[in-house]
Short mmCIF file of C-alpha atoms in Angstrom, two decimals:
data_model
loop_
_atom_site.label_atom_id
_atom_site.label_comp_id
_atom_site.label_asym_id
_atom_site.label_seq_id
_atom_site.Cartn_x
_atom_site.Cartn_y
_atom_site.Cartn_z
CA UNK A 4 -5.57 -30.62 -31.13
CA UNK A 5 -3.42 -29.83 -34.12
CA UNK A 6 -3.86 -27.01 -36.05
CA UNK A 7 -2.49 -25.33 -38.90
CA UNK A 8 0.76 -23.02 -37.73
CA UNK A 9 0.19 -18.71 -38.11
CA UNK A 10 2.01 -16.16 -37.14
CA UNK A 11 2.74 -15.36 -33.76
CA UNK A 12 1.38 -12.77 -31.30
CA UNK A 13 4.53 -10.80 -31.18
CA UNK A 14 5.02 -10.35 -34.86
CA UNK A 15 1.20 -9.75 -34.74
CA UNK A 16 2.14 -7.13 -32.31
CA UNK A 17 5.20 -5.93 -34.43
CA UNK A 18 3.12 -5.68 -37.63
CA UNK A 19 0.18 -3.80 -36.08
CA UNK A 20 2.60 -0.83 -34.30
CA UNK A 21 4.19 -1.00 -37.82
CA UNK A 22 0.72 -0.16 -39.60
CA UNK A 23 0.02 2.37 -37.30
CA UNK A 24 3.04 4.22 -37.97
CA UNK A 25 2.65 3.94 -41.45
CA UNK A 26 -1.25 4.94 -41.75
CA UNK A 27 0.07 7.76 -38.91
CA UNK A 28 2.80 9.09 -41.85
CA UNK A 29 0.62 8.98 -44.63
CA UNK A 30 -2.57 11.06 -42.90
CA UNK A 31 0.53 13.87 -42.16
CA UNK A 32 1.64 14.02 -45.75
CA UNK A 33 -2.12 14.09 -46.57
CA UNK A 34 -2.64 17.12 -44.41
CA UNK A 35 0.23 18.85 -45.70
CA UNK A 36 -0.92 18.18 -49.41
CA UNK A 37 -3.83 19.41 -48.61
CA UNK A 38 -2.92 22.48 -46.38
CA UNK A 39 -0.18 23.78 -47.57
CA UNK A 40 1.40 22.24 -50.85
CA UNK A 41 -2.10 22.84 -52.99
CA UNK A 42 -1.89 26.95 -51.86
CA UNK A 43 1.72 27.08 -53.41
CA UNK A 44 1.02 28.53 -57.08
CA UNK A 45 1.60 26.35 -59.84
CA UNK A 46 3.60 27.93 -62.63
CA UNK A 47 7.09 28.44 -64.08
CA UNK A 48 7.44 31.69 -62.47
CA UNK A 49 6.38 30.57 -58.49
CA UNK A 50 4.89 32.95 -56.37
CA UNK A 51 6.62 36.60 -57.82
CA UNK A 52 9.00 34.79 -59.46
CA UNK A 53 11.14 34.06 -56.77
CA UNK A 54 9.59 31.56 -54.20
CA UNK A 55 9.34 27.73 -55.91
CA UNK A 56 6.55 26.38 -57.77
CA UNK A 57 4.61 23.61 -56.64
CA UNK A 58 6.11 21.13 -58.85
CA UNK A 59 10.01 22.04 -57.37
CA UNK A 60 8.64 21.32 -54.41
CA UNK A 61 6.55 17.93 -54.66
CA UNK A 62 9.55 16.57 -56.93
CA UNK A 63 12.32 17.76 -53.40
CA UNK A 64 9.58 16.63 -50.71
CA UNK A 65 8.53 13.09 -52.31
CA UNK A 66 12.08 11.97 -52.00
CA UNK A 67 12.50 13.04 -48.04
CA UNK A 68 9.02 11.84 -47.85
CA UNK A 69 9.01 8.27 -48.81
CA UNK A 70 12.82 8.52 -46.56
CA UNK A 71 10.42 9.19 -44.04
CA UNK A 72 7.69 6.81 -44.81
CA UNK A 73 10.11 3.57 -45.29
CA UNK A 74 12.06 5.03 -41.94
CA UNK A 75 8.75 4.51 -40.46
CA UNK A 76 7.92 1.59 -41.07
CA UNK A 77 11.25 0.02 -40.34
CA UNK A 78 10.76 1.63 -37.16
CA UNK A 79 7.96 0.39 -36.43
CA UNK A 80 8.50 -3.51 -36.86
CA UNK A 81 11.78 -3.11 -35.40
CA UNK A 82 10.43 -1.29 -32.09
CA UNK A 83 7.11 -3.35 -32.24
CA UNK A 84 9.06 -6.41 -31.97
CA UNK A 85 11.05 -5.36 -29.02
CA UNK A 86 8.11 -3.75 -27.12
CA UNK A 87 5.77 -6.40 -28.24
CA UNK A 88 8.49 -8.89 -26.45
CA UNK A 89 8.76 -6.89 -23.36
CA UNK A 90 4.70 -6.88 -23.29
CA UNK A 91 4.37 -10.26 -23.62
CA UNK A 92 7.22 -11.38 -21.50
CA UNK A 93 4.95 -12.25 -18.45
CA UNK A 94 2.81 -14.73 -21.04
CA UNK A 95 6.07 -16.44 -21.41
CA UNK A 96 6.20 -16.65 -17.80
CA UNK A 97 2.91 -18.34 -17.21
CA UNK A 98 3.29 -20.34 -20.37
CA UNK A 99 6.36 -22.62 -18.90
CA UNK A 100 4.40 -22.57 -15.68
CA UNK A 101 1.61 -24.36 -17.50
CA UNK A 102 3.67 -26.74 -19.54
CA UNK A 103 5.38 -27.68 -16.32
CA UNK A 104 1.76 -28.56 -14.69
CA UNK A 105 1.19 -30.53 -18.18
CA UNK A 106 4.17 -32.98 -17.01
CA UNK A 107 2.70 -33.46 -13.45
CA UNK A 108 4.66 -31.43 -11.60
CA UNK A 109 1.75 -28.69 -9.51
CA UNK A 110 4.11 -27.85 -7.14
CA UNK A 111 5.96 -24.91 -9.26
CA UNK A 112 4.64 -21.34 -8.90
CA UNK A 113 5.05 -18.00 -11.03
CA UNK A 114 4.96 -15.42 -8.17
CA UNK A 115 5.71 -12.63 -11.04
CA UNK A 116 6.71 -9.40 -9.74
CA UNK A 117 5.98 -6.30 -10.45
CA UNK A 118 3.07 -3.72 -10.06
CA UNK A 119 -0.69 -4.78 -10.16
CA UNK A 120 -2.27 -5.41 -13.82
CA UNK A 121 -3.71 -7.77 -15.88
CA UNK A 122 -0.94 -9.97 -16.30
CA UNK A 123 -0.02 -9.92 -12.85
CA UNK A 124 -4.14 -11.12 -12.21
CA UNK A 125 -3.96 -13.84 -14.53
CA UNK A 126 -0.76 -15.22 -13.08
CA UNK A 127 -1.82 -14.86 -9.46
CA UNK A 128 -4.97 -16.66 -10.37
CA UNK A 129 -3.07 -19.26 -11.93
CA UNK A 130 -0.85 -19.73 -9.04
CA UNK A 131 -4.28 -20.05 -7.06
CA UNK A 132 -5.64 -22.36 -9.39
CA UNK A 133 -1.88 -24.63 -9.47
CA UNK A 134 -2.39 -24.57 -5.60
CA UNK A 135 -6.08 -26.13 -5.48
CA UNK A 136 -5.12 -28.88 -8.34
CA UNK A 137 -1.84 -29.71 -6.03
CA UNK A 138 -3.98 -29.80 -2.82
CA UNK A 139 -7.03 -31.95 -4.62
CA UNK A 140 -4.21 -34.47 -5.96
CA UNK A 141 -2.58 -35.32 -2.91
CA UNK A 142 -6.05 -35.62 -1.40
CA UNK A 143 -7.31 -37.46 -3.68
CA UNK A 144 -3.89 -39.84 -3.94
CA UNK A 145 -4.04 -40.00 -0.09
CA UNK A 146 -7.86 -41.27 -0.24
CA UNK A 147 -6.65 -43.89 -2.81
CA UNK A 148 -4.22 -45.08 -0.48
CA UNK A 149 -5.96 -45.50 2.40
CA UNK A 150 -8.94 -47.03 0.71
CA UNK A 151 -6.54 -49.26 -0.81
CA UNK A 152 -5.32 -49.88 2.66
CA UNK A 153 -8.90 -50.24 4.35
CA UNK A 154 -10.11 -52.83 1.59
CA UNK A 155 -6.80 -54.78 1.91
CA UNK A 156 -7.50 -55.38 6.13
CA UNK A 157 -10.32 -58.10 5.12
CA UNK A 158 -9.41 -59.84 2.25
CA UNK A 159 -6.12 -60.64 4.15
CA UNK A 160 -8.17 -61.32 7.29
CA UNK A 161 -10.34 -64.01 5.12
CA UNK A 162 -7.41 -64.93 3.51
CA UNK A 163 -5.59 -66.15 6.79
CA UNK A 164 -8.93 -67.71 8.15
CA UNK A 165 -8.99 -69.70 4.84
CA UNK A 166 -5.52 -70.95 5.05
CA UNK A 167 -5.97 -71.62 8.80
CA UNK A 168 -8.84 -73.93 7.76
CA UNK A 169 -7.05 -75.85 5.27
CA UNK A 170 -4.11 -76.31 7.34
CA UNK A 171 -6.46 -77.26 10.57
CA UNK A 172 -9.48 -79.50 7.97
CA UNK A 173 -11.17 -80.53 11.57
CA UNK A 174 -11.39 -76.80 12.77
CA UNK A 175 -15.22 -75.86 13.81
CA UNK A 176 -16.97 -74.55 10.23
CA UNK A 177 -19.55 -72.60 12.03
CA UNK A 178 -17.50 -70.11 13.70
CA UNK A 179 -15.27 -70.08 10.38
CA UNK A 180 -17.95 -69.15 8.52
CA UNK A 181 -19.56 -66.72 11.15
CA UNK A 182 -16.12 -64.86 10.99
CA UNK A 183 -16.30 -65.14 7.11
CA UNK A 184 -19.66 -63.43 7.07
CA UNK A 185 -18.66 -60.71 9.43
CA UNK A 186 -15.36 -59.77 7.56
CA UNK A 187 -17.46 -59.84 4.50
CA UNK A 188 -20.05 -57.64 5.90
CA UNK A 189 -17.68 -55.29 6.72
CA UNK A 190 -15.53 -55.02 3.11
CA UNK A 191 -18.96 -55.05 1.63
CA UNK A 192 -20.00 -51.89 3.89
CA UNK A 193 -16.67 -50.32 3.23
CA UNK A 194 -16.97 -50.60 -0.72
CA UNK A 195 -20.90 -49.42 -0.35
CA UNK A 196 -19.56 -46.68 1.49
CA UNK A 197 -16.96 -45.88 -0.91
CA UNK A 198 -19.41 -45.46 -4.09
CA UNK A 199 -21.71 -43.80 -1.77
CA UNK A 200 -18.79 -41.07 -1.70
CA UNK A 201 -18.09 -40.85 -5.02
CA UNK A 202 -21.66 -40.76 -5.79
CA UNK A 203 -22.35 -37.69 -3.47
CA UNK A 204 -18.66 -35.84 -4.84
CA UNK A 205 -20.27 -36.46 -8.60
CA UNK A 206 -23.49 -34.72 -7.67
CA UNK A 207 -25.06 -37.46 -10.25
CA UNK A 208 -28.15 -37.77 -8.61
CA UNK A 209 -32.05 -36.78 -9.31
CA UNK A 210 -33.48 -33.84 -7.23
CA UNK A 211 -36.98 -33.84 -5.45
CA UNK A 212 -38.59 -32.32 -2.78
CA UNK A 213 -37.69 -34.07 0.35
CA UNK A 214 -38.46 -33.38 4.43
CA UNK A 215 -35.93 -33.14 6.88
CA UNK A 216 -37.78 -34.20 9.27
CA UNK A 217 -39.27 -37.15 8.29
CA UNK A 218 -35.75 -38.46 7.62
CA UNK A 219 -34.69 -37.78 11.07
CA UNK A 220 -38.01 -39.82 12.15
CA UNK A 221 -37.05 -43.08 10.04
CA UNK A 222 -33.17 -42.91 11.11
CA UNK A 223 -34.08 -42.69 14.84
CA UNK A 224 -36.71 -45.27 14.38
CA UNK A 225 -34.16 -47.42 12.92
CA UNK A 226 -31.26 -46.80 14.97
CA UNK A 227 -33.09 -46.75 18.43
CA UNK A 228 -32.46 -50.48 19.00
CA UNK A 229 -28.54 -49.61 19.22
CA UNK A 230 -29.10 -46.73 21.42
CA UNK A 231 -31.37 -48.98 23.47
CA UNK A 232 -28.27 -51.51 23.64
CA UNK A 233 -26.02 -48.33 24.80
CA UNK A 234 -28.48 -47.31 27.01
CA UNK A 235 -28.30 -43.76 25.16
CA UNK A 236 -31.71 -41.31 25.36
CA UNK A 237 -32.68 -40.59 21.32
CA UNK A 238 -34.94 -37.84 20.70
CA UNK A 239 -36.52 -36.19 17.86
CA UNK A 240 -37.94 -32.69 17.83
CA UNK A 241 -38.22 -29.77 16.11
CA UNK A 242 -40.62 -29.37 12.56
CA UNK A 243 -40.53 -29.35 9.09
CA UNK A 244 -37.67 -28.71 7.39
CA UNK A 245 -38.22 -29.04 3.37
CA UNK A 246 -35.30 -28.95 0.56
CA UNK A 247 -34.19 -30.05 -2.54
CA UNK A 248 -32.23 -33.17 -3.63
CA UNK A 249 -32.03 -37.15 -3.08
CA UNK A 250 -33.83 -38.96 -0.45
CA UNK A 251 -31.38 -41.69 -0.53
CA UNK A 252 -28.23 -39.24 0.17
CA UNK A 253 -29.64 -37.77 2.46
CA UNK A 254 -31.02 -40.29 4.10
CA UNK A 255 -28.25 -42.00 4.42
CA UNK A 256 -26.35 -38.34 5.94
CA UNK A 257 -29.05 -38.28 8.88
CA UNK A 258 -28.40 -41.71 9.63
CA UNK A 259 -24.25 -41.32 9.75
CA UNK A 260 -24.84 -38.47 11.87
CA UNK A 261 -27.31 -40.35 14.26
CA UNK A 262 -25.28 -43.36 14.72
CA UNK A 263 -21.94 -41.04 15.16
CA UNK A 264 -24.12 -39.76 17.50
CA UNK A 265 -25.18 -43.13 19.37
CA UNK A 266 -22.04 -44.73 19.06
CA UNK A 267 -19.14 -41.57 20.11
CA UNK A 268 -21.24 -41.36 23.22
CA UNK A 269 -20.93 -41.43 27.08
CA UNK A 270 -20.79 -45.47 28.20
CA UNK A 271 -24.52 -45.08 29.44
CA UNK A 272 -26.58 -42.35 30.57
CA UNK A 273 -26.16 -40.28 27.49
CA UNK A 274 -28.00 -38.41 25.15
CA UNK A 275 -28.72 -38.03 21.47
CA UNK A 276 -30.84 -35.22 20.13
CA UNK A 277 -32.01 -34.39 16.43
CA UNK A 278 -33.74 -31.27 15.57
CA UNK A 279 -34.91 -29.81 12.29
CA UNK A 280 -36.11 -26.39 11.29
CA UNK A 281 -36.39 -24.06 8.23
CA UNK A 282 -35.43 -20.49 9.11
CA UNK A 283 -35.14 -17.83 6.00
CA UNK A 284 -35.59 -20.43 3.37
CA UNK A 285 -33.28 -22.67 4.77
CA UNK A 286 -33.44 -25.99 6.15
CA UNK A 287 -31.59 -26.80 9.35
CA UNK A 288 -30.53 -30.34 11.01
CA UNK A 289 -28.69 -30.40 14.08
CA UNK A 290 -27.44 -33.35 15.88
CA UNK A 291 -26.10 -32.61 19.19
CA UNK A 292 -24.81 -35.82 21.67
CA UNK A 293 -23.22 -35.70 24.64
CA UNK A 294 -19.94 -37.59 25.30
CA UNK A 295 -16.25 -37.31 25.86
CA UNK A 296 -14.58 -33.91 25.40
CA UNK A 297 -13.36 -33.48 22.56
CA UNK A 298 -9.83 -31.49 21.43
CA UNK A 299 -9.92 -28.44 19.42
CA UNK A 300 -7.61 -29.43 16.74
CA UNK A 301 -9.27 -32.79 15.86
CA UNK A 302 -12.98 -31.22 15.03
CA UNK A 303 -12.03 -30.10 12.01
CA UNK A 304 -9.95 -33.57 11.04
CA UNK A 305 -13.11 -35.82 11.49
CA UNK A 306 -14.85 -34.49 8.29
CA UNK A 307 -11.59 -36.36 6.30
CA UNK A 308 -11.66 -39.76 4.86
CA UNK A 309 -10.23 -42.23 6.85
CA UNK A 310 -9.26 -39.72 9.34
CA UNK A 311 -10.44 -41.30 12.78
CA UNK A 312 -9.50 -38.95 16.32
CA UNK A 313 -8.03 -41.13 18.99
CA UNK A 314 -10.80 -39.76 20.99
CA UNK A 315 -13.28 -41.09 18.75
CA UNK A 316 -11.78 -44.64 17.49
CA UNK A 317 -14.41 -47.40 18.53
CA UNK A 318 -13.19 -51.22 18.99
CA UNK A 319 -16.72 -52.68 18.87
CA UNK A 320 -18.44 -53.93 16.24
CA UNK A 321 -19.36 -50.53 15.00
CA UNK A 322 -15.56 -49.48 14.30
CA UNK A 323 -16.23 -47.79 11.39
CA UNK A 324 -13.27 -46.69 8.67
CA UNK A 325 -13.20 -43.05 9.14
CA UNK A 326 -15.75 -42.49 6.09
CA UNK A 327 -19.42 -41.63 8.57
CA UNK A 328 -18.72 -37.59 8.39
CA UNK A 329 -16.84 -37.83 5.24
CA UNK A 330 -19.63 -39.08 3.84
CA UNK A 331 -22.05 -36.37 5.57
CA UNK A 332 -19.59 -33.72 3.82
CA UNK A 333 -19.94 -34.98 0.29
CA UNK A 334 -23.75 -35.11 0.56
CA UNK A 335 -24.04 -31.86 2.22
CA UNK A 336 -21.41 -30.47 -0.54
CA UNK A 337 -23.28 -31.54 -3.31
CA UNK A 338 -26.85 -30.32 -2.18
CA UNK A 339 -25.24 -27.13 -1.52
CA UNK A 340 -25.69 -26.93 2.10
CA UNK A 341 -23.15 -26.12 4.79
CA UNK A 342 -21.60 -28.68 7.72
CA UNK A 343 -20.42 -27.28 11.05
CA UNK A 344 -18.76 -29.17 13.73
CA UNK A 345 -18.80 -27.83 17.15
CA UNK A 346 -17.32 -29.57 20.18
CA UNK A 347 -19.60 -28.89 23.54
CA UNK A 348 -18.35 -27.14 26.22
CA UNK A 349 -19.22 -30.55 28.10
CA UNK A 350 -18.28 -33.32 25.86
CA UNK A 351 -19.65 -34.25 23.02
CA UNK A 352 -20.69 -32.74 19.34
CA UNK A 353 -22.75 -30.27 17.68
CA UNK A 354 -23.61 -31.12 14.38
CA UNK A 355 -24.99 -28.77 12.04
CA UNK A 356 -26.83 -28.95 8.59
CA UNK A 357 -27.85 -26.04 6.61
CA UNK A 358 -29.19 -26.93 3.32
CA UNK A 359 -31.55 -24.91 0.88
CA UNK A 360 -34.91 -24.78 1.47
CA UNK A 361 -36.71 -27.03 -0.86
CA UNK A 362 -40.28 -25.99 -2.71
#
């Protein structure tokens, strides 16, 4: 925005110790006019003739007096300036910091010195601030990346199937176009997916009063063919669990966590359980399945983008792109709810949702 140049805050500074000095000189010649100088008689003789009159001494004082008064406020803009500099030395500071940022480059920091005070508050929350905008770029560039990376897997994949069929014109055009379908599925799934994210990080989305556990209900119901194929036990309990926000998000976040569920599960013979509850006007979904054990250090890593565990990597035809709990985070996130990820002590996950109770 441009705007019309003014003076600065140091000569602001500078001019206002200046005034002060100046308004502090005249109230002390005031009280001495009017204390002292006004009781001094005023005649040719003076006070018995041998002490001046008050006119000797307002002509000898109003010389040493103005002295004074310009002394003052030459002082003053003169040591104004150079403590106004020293005060605002740490603005300076955090000034270049910020034009720095301006150019792209968050990895700088002010770390000023010094004692505890305001400026050293507003540079340490800068600092904090510089530190979060560094962290959410690289995030956000590596998400770019890999999303770039995930959506360029099938349009090379239908890319080489097409060229193979050109090349080979009496190749079988059924199972060319059943492979076509199935890499399209899956870009289509990984864009949908995509949006869905961005959708649930924009919090642009209409609020209503939705149940818990009816959700669970229709994901189960939906997804119980697949655990039928895995030969996995799905079960629903718990009660009502109202809150606040959109049925399609979250939706869509008890389903990813029911088919993470199903699918990161034992071979057969395993278990899938949702339960829902309010407690304290809160709404809680937990998902709990049994499977594999899982490491420490890679709980916290599945809630990423893209970010698939070794543990947890699937080769079927539910390989997924890293984006089922990543999703769940960003729905949770902007409902204002809570995820936790607990690994059993026998294999498996614990899953759970806290969101606010609704109305």
């Amino acid at each position: 925005m441009d705007r019309r140049p003014g003076l600065s805050a140091r000569l602001k500074l500078a001019l206002s110790y200046a005034g002060f000095l100046a308004v502090a000189g005249a109230l002390l010649l005031a009280v001495v006019w009017a204390f002292l100088l006004r009781y001094v008689p005023d005649n040719s003789q003076g006070l018995l003739g041998i002490s001046p009159n008050r006119y000797l001494l307002v002509h000898t004082f109003a010389p040493a007096a103005a002295v004074a008064m310009a002394f003052l406020l030459v002082f003053g803009l003169v040591g104004g300036w150079i403590l106004a500099g020293r005060m605002l030395a740490p603005l300076t500071q955090i000034r270049d910091a910020a034009r720095t940022a301006g150019t792209g480059s968050l990895s700088h920091r002010i770390r000023m010195k010094g004692r505890q005070d305001e400026f050293r508050e507003l540079s340490d929350a800068f600092d904090s601030m510089l530190g979060q905008l560094e962290s959410h770029v690289a995030e956000q560039q590596r998400f770019a990346a890999n999303a770039s990376h995930e959506l360029r897997t099938p349009l090379a994949i239908s890319r080489t199937l097409l060229d193979v069929a050109r090349k080979d014109p009496g190749r079988d055009r059924g199972e060319l176009i059943e492979r076509l379908s199935v890499v399209n599925t899956r870009a289509i799934d990984l864009t949908e997916a995509l949006l869905l994210l961005g959708r649930g990080d924009r919090g642009d989305f209409t609020r209503e009063s939705v149940d818990l556990s009816l959700l669970a209900e229709e994901a189960a119901e939906t997804l119980l063919p697949l655990a039928e194929q895995r030969r996995i036990t799905l079960d629903v309990t718990g009660g009502a669990a109202p809150a606040g926000g959109s049925a399609e998000l979250l939706l869509r976040m008890v389903t990813n966590l029911v088919q993470n569920a199903i699918v990161h599960n034992l071979p057969a013979g395993g278990t899938a359980t949702v339960h829902t509850g309010a407690h304290g006007g809160t709404s809680v979904l937990r998902v709990e399945n049994t499977g594999p054990p899982l490491p420490p250090d890679l709980v916290p890593t599945l809630t990423e983008p893209f970010r698939r565990g070794s543990d947890r990597v699937r080769t079927d035809e539910h390989a997924g792109a890293g984006l089922g709990l990543a999703i769940v985070q960003s729905v949770v996130r902007a409902h204002d709810g809570t995820l936790d990820l607990l690994p059993r002590p026998g294999g498996g996950l614990l899953v759970t949702v806290r969101l606010p109770g609704g109305p």
